Each structure stands twice: as C-alpha cells, then as structure tokens.
CSV table of C-alpha atoms in Angstrom, one decimal:
chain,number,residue,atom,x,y,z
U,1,UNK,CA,-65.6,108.4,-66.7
U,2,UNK,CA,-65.4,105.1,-64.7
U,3,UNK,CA,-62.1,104.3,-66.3
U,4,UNK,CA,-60.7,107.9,-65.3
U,5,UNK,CA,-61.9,107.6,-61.6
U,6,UNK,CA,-60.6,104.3,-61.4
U,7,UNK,CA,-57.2,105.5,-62.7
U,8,UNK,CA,-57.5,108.2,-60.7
U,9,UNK,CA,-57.5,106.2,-57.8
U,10,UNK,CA,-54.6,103.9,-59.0
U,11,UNK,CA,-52.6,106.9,-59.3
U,12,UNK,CA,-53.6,108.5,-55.8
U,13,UNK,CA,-53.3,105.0,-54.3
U,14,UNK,CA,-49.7,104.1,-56.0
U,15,UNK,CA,-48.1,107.4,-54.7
U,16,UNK,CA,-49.0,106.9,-51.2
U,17,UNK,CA,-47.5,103.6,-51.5
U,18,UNK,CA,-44.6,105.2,-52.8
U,19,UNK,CA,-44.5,107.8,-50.3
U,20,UNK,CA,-41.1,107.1,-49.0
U,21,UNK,CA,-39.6,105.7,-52.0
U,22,UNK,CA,-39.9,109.1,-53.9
U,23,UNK,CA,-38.3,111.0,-51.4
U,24,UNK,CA,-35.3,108.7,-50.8
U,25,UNK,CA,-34.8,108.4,-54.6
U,26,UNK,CA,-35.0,111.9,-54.9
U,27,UNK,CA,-32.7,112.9,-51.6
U,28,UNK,CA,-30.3,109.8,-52.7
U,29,UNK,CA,-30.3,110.7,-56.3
U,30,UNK,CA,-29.2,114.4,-55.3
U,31,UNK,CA,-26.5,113.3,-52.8
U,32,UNK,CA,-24.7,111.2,-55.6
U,33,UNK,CA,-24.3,113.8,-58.2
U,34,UNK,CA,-23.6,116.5,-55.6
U,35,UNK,CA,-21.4,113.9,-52.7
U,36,UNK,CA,-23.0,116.6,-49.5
U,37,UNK,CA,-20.3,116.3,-46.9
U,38,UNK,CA,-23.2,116.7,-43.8
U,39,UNK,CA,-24.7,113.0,-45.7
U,40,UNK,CA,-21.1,110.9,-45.5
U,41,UNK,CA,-20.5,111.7,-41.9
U,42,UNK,CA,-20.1,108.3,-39.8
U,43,UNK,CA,-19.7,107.1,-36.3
U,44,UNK,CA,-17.1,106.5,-34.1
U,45,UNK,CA,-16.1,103.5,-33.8
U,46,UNK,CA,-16.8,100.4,-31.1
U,47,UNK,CA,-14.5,98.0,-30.3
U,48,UNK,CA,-15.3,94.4,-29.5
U,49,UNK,CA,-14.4,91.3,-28.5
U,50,UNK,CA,-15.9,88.0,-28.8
U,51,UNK,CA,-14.6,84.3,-28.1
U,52,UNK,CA,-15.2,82.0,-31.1
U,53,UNK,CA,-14.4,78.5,-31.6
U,54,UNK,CA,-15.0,77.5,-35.3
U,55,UNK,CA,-16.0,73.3,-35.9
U,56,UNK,CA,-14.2,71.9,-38.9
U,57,UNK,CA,-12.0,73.2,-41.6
U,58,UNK,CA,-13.6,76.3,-44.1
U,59,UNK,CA,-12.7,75.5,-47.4
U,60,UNK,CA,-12.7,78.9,-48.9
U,61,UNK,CA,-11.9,82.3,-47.4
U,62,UNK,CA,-16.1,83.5,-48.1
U,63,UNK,CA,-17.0,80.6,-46.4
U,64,UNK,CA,-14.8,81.5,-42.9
U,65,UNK,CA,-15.9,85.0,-43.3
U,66,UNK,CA,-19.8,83.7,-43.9
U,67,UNK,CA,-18.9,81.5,-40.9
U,68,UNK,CA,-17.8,84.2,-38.8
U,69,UNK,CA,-20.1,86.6,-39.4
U,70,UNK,CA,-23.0,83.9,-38.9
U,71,UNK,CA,-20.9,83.2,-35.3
U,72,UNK,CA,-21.5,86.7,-34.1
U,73,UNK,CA,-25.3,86.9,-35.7
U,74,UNK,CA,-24.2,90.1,-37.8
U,75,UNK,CA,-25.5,90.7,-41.2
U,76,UNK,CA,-24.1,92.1,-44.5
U,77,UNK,CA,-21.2,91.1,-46.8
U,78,UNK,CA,-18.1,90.3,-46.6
U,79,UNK,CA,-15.6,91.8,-48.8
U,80,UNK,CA,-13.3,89.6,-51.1
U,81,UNK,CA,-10.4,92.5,-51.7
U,82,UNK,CA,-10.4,93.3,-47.9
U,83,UNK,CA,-9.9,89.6,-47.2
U,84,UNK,CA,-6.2,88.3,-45.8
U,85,UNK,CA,-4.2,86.1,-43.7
U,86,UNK,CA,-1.4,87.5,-41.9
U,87,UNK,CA,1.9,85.8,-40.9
U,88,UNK,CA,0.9,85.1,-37.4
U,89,UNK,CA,-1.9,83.1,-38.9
U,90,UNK,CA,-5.3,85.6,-38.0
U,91,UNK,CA,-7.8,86.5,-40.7
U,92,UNK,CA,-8.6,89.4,-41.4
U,93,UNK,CA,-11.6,90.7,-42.9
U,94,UNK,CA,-14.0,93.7,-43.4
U,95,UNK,CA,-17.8,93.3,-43.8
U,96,UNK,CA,-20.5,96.3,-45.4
U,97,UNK,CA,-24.2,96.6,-44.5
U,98,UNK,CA,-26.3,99.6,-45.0
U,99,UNK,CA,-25.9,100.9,-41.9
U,100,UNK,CA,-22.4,99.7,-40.6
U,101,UNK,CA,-19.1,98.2,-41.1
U,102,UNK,CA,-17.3,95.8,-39.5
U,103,UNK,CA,-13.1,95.2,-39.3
U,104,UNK,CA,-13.1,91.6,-38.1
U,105,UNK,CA,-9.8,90.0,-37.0
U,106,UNK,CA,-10.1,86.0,-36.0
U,107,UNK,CA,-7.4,84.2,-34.2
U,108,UNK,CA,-7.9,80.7,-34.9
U,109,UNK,CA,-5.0,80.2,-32.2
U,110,UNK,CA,-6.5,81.9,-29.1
U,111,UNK,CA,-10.2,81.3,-30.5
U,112,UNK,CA,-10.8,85.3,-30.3
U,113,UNK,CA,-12.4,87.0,-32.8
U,114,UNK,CA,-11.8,91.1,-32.6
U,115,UNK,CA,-14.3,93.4,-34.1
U,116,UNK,CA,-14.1,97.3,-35.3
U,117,UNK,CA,-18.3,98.3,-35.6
U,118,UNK,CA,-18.5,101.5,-37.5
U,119,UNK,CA,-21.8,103.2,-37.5
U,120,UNK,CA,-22.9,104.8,-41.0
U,121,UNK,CA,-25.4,107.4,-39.8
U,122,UNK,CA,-28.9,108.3,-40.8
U,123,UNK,CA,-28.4,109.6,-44.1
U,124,UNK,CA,-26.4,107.0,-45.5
U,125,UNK,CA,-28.5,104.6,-44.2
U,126,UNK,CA,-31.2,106.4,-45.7
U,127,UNK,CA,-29.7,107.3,-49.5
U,128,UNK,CA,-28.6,103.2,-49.4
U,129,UNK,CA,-32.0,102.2,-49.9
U,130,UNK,CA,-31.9,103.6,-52.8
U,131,UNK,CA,-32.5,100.4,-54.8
U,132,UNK,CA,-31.6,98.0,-52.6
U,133,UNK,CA,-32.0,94.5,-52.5
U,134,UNK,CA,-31.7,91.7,-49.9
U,135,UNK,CA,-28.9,91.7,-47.5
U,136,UNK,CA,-27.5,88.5,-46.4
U,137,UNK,CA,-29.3,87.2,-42.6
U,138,UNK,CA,-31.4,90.3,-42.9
U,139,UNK,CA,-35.4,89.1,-43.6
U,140,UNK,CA,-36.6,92.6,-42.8
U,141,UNK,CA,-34.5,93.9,-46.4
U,142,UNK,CA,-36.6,91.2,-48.3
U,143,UNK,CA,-39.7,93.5,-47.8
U,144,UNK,CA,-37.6,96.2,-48.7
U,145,UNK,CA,-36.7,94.5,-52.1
U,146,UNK,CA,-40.3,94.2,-52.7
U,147,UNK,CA,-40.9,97.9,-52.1
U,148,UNK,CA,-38.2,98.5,-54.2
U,149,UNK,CA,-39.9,96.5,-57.2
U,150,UNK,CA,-43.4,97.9,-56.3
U,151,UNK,CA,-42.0,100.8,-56.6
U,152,UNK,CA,-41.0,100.4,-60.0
U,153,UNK,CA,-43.8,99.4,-61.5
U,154,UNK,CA,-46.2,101.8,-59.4
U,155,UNK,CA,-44.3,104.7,-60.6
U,156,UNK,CA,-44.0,104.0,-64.9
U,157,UNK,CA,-47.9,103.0,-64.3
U,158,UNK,CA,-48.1,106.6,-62.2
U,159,UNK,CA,-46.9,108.3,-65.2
U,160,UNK,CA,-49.1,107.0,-67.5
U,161,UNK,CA,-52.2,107.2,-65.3
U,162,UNK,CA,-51.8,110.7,-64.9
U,163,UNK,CA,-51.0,111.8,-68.2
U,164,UNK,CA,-54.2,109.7,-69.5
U,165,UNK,CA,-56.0,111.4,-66.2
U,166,UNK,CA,-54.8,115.1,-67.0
U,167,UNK,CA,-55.7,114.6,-71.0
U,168,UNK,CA,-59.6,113.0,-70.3
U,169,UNK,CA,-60.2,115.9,-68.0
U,170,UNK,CA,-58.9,119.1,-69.9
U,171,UNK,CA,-60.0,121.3,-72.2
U,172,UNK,CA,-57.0,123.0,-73.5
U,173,UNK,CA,-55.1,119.9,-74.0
U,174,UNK,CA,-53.2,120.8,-77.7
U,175,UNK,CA,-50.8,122.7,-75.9
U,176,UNK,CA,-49.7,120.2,-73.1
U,177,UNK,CA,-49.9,117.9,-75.8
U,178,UNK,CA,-47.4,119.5,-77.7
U,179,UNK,CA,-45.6,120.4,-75.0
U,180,UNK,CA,-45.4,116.5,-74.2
U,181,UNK,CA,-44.6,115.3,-77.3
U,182,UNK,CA,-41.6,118.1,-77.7
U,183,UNK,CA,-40.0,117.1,-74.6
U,184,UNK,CA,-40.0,113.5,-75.2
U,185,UNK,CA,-38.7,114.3,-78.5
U,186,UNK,CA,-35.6,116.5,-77.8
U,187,UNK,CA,-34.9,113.6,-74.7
U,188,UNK,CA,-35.0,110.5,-76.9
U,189,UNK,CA,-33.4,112.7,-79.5
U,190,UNK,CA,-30.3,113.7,-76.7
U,191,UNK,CA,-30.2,110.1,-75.2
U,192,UNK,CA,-29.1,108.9,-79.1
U,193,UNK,CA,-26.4,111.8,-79.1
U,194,UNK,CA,-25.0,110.6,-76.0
U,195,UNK,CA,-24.9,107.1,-77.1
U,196,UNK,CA,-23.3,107.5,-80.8
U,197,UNK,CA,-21.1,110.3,-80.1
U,198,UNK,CA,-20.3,111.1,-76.5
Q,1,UNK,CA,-52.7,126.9,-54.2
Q,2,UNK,CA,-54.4,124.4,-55.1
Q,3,UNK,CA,-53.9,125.0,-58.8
Q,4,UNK,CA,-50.2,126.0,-59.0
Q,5,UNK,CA,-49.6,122.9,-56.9
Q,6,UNK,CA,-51.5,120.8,-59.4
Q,7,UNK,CA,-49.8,122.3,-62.3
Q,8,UNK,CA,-46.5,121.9,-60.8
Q,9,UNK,CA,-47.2,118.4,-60.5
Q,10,UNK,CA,-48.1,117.6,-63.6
Q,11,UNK,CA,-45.6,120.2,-65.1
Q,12,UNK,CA,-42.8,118.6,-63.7
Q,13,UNK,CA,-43.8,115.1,-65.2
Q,14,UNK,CA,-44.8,116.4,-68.6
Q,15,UNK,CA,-41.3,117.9,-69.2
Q,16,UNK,CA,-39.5,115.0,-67.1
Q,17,UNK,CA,-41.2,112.3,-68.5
Q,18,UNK,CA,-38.7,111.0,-70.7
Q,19,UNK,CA,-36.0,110.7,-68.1
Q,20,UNK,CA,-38.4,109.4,-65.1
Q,21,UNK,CA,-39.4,106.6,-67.9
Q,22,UNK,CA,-35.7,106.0,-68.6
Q,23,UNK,CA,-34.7,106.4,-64.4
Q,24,UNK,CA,-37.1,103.3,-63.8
Q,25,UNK,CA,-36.6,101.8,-66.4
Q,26,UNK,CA,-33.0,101.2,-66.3
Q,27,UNK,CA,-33.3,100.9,-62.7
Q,28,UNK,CA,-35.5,97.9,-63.6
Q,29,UNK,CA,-33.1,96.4,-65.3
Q,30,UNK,CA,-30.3,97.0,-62.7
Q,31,UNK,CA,-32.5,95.1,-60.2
Q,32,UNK,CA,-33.0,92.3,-62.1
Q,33,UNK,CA,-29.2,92.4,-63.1
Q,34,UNK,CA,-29.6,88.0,-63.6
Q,35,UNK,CA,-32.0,88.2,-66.0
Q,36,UNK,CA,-30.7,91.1,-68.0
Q,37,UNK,CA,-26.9,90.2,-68.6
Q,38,UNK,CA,-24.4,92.9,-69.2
Q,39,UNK,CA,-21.8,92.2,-71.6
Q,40,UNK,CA,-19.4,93.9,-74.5
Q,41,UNK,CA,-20.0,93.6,-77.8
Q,42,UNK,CA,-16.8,94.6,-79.4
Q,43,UNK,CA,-13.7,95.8,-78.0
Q,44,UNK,CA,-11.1,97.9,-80.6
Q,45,UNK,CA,-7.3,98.3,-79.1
Q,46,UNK,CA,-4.7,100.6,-80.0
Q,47,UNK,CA,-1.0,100.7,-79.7
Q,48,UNK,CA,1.1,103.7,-81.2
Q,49,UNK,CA,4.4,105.2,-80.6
Q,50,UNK,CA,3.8,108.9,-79.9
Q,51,UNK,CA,6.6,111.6,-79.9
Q,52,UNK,CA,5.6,113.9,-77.1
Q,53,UNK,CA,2.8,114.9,-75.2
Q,54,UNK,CA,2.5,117.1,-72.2
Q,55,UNK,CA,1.5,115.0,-69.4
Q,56,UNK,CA,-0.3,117.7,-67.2
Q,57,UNK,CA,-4.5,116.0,-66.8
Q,58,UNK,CA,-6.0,118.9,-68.9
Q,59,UNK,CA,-3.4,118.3,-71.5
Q,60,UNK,CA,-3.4,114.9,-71.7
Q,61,UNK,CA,-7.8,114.7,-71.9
Q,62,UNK,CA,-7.4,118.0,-74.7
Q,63,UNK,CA,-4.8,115.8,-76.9
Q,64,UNK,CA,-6.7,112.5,-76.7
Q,65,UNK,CA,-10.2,114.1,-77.7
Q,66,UNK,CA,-8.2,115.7,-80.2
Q,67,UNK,CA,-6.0,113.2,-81.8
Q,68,UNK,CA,-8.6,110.5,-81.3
Q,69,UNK,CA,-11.7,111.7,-81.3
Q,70,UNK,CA,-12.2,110.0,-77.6
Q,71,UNK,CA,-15.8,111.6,-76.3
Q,72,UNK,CA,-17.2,111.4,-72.8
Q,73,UNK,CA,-16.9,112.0,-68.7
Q,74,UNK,CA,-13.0,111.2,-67.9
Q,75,UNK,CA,-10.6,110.2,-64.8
Q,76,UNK,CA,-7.3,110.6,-64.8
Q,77,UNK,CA,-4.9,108.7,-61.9
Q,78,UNK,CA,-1.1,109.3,-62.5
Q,79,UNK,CA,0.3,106.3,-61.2
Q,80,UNK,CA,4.2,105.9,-61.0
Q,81,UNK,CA,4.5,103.8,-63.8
Q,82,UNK,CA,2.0,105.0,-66.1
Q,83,UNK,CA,-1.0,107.4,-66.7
Q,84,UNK,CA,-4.4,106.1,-67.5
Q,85,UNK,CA,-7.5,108.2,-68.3
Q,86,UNK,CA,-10.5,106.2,-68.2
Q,87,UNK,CA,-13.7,107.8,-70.4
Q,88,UNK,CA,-17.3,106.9,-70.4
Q,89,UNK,CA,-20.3,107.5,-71.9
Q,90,UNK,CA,-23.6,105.4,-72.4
Q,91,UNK,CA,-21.9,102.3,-74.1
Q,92,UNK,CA,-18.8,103.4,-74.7
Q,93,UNK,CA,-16.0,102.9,-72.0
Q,94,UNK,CA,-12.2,103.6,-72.9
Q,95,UNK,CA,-9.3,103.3,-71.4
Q,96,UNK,CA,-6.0,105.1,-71.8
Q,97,UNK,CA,-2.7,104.2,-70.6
Q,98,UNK,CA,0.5,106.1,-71.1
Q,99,UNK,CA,3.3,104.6,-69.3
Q,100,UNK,CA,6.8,106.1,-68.7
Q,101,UNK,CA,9.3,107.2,-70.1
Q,102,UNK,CA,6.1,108.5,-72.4
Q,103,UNK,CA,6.5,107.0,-75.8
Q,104,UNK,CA,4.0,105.0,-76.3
Q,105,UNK,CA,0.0,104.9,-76.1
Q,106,UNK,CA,-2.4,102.0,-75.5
Q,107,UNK,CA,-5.8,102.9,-75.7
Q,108,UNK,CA,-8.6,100.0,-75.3
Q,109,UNK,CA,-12.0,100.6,-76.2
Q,110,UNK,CA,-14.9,98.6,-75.5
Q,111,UNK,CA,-18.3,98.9,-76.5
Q,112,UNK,CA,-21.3,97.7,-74.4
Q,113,UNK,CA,-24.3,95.5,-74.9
Q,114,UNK,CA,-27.9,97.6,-74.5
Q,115,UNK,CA,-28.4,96.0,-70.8
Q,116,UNK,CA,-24.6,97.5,-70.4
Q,117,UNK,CA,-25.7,101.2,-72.2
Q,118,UNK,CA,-29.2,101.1,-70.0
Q,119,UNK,CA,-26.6,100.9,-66.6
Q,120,UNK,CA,-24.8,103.6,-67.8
Q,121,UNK,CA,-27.5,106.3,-68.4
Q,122,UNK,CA,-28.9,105.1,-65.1
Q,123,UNK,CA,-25.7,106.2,-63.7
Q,124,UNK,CA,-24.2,108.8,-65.4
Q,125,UNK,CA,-23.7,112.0,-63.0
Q,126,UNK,CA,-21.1,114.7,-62.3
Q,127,UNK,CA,-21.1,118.2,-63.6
Q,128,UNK,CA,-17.8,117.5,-65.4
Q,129,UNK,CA,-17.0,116.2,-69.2
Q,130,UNK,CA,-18.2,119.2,-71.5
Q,131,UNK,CA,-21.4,121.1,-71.9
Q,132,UNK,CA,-23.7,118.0,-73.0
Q,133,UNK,CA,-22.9,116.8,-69.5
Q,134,UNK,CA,-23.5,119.6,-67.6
Q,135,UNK,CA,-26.7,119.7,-69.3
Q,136,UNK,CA,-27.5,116.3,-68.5
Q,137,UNK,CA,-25.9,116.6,-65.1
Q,138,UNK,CA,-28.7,119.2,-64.1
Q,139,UNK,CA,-31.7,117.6,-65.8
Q,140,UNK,CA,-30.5,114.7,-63.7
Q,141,UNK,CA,-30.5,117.3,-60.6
Q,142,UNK,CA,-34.2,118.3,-62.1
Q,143,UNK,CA,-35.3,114.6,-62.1
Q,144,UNK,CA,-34.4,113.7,-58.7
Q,145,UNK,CA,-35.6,117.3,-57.7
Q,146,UNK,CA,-39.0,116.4,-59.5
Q,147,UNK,CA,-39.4,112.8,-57.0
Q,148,UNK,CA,-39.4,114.9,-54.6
Q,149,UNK,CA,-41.8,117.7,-55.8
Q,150,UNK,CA,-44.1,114.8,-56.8
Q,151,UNK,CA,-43.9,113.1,-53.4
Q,152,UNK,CA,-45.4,116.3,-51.5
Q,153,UNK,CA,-47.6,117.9,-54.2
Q,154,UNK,CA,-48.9,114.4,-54.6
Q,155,UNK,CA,-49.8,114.1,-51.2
Q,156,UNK,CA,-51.0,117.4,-51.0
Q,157,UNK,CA,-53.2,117.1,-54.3
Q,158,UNK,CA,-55.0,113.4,-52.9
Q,159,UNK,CA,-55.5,115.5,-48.9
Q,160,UNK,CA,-57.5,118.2,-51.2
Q,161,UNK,CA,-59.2,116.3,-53.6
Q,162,UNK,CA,-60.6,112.8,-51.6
Q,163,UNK,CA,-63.5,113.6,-49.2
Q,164,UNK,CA,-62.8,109.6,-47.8
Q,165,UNK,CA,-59.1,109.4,-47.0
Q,166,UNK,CA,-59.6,106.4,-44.6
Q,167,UNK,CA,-57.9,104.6,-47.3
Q,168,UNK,CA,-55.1,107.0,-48.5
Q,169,UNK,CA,-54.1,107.0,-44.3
Q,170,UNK,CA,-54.1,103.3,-44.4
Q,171,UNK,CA,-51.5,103.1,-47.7
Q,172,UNK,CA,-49.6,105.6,-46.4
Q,173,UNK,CA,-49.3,104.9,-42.8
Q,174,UNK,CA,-47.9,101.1,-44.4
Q,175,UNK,CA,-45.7,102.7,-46.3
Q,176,UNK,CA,-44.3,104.9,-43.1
Q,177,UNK,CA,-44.2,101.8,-40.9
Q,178,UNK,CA,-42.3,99.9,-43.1
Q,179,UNK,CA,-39.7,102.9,-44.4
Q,180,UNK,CA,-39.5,103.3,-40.6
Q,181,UNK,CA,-39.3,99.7,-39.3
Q,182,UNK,CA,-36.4,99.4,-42.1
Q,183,UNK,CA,-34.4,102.1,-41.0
Q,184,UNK,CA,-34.8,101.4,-36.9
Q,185,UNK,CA,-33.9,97.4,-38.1
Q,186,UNK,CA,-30.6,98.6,-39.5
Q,187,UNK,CA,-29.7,101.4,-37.5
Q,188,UNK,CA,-30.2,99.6,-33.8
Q,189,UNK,CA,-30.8,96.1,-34.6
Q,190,UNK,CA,-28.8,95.0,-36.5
C-alpha cells in the first residue's frame, strides 16, 4: 500500500514536471508528420550593420564564423555548406538558432560586418525544443538539455509506475492485462516486420 | 468525468505503450548520440545493364520493388544527369541511381548498426510508402496525440484526486517558468 502511494506520487509528481515537455512533444511530433503551413510561418526580416575589426589571422573558416558570431554576442551555429568567400574577398555565412537566422556578410577590407536577422516565430521556436540540446553561447538551453533528459527518464519510469499503480488497485485486471500484453505483442511483433522486410 | 478521463488515460498508455517505450527510448539514444555510435554494418552494391525502363517516379519505384525486391518509404529527385530514388526503412537505407541515356542501374544498399535502426524508427513519418506505413504513420499521429491527452487528463486526474496540491503547484509552476523563461530567452533575447 505504501509502495503504491509512493509511486503514486512519483507518477503525479513526474507529470507535472513534464508538463510542458508532453505537450511540445506531442504538438512537435504532429507538426513533423503532417508539415502545418500556419507552424513554418517566419518573420520578416531586419537588416543590420555593425563595425567589426577582427585581431589576428582565423585559421579555419568555423573559427572566423565562431569569431564573428562571438563579435556581435549572437548565439547558434554556423553552417559549414552556407560558408564562402567571394571574389571581392567578404565572407559570407549563415548562422541557425531556434528562434532565428542570421545571413552574415564580413568585409575584412572596410571592417563591416552586414547582418540579415530572420525571426522564426512562436511555433517553430516551440516544436524546436523538441529534443534539444545546448546551443552554442546560450547557458539558458543547458537547463533545457536537462529537462530534456529528465524528461526521459520521468516519462519510461511514468509508464511503469502507472501500469504497476492501475494493476495493485483493480479488480478486474485479466482483461487490461490481456489487453496489455496483446498490444505489446502485435507492436514488437510489427517493429521486427519493419526491420527484416520493409 | 472523472472516470472516462481516467480511463482515457490509462487507455491511451495501455495500447501505446510499446511505441511511447520505443519514442523515449530511441530518443535516449539520439541524445546521447557520443555514447551510442551509429554506423553500417554491411553495404551490398549493384551494377547492371538494364534494357528499358519507363522513367516516370511511379514507374520507376513499381519496377525497382519489383525487379529487386527494394522495400520501404522512397524519394525520388530527377536530376539532369541521372535519377536517384533513395529508400528507407528501420536499418535498411538504399540508394538508386539511374543515369542517362538509361542503360544502366547502380543501386547501393547499406545496412545499419542497431544505434542506426533505433534513429530510424524514432524518425520514421509520412503517410506515404504502402499500407504498413500508413499504418505506422497514424499510430505515430496516435502517439503524439496520446502526449498530449496524457499531459491534460494527467493534470486533470492529480487536481481531482490530491486534497494537498501545494506541492503539485510548486512542480508545475517550475516547470511553466522554465518552458516560459526558455521560450522569452530565445524569442527576445537572444
């Protein structure tokens, strides 16, 4: 009886944790099998301008971007096959976070760097934290990456918890039982399909 | 109401289990991508001469399943010097190319480690690829449905059944702050 409460609690307990989580992974989850058009809407966007004088040579093109985007105190990645050099001698890159993205153009000549900011909007923002980690000169996202694990393990525990819960407090339990048990059978059995023949 | 919410609840897990177990599972795995290395195990290629085939997408994806037995979602892309249809499904990617004028067929298939199958369930989507997919396509639908049934009848179920709920307010309010603080942090702030 003490074990049940307990468990009771745990369960209780780890799905208000996971408030938040459940409905993001459940809006997210929707939104990439069914790609809603009012959920991929973005900003306009807003151009900038900054003056930027870089010390010393950057050995690699991630290290300039890095650089740069350290400069301007933005945060986010910058992205390798978006990366060039043009023939008048600016770089040219474009950087992703959750909520925006950047088109950055550096002229090492005039010591200008140019930026493109395009907002994401709420629901992108939203389905992206959909498993997400840490993103680069963000602290706040290391929380996030905790929730994220948390999450995880709150969730499989959740689902054991309240099937042990629902069986140590019925009466009539041969039926859910079976009705358990033949669900879990026909999904491992499918997932093998899937695997060995497609 | 207080009943058919709580059997929804548990419902909805009993005959979702085995994909919510799978979901977080493989999602697990995904976070901790370091630790749990995807890789192929075996790769089997394929070079033939073919005499003619009609190059229209459903053509092409009925002749290949056809003439070899290639199973699973597809995408076609007709580039100008070639065609390549790309297939998946949970451990098994293969890839297509027909290039022009169309004589010839190079198909590459490449067969994942169980980290690399894991991924794949966890992504696998699309109401496209035959029935089995469709199928799995709308459990999937069901299984992100059920986070959210199990969100709100969850929170409904602990407001009816704890007398004390200074607690529950407590874990929940944290849970709104930080969901909140995150989404303010990278909408304005950052």
């Amino acid at each position: 009886m003490m074990i049940r409460r307990l468990l009771l609690k745990i369960h209780f307990y780890g799905g208000l944790a996971c408030f938040w989580y459940l409905l993001i992974l459940g809006v997210s989850s929707l939104h990439f099998n069914h790609h809603f058009s009012f959920m991929e809407k973005t900003g306009d966007p807003v151009f900038w301008t900054r003056k930027l004088q870089l010390s010393g040579s950057n050995a690699t093109d991630l290290v300039l971007s890095e650089t740069i985007r350290d400069s301007l105190a933005l945060i986010g990645w910058p992205l390798p096959w978006e990366t060039r050099h043009d023939s008048s001698g600016a770089f040219h890159f474009a950087l992703e976070q959750p909520a925006k993205r950047y088109v950055i153009d550096y002229s090492a000549a005039n010591h200008v760097v140019h930026i493109a900011e395009t907002p994401k909007g709420f629901w992108r923002v939203f389905n992206s934290l959909h498993g997400s980690g840490a993103v680069p000169r963000a602290p706040i996202m290391h929380a996030w990456e905790w929730y994220t694990r948390v999450t995880v393990a709150v969730i499989v525990l959740s689902v054991l918890t309240g099937i042990y819960v629902w069986f140590t407090g019925n009466q009539n339990r041969k039926s859910d039982l079976y009705t358990l048990l033949i669900s879990l059978t026909i999904a491992v059995l499918w997932m093998l399909q899937l695997y060995t023949k497609g | 109401m207080y009943t058919i919410v709580r059997k929804l609840h548990l419902y909805s897990s009993f005959f979702l289990a085995a994909f919510i177990l799978m979901y977080f599972v493989t999602g697990f795995i995904m976070i901790f991508e370091s630790d749990f290395k995807r890789e192929n195990i075996r790769e089997v290629r394929i070079s033939e001469a073919i005499s003619s085939v009609q190059m229209h997408p459903d053509s092409l994806i009925h002749w290949l399943r056809k003439e070899y037995h290639i199973r699973g979602q597809y995408t076609v892309r007709m580039e100008p010097q070639q065609a390549v249809v790309n297939f998946l499904h949970p451990g098994t990617v293969t890839e297509v190319k027909i290039p022009y004028p169309v004589d010839s067929v190079f198909i590459t298939t490449k067969k994942g480690n169980i980290y690399t199958t894991l991924h794949q369930f966890h992504r696998l989507h699309g109401y496209q690829g035959g029935l089995n997919y469709y199928v799995w396509a709308f459990v999937y639908d069901l299984s992100a449905s059920s986070m959210i049934v199990f969100a709100l009848s969850g929170l409904y179920l602990w407001y009816k059944t704890e007398r004390n709920r200074i607690a529950g307010w407590i874990v929940l309010s944290a849970s709104t702050l930080l969901t909140a603080m995150t989404i303010i942090y990278l909408m304005l702030l950052s």
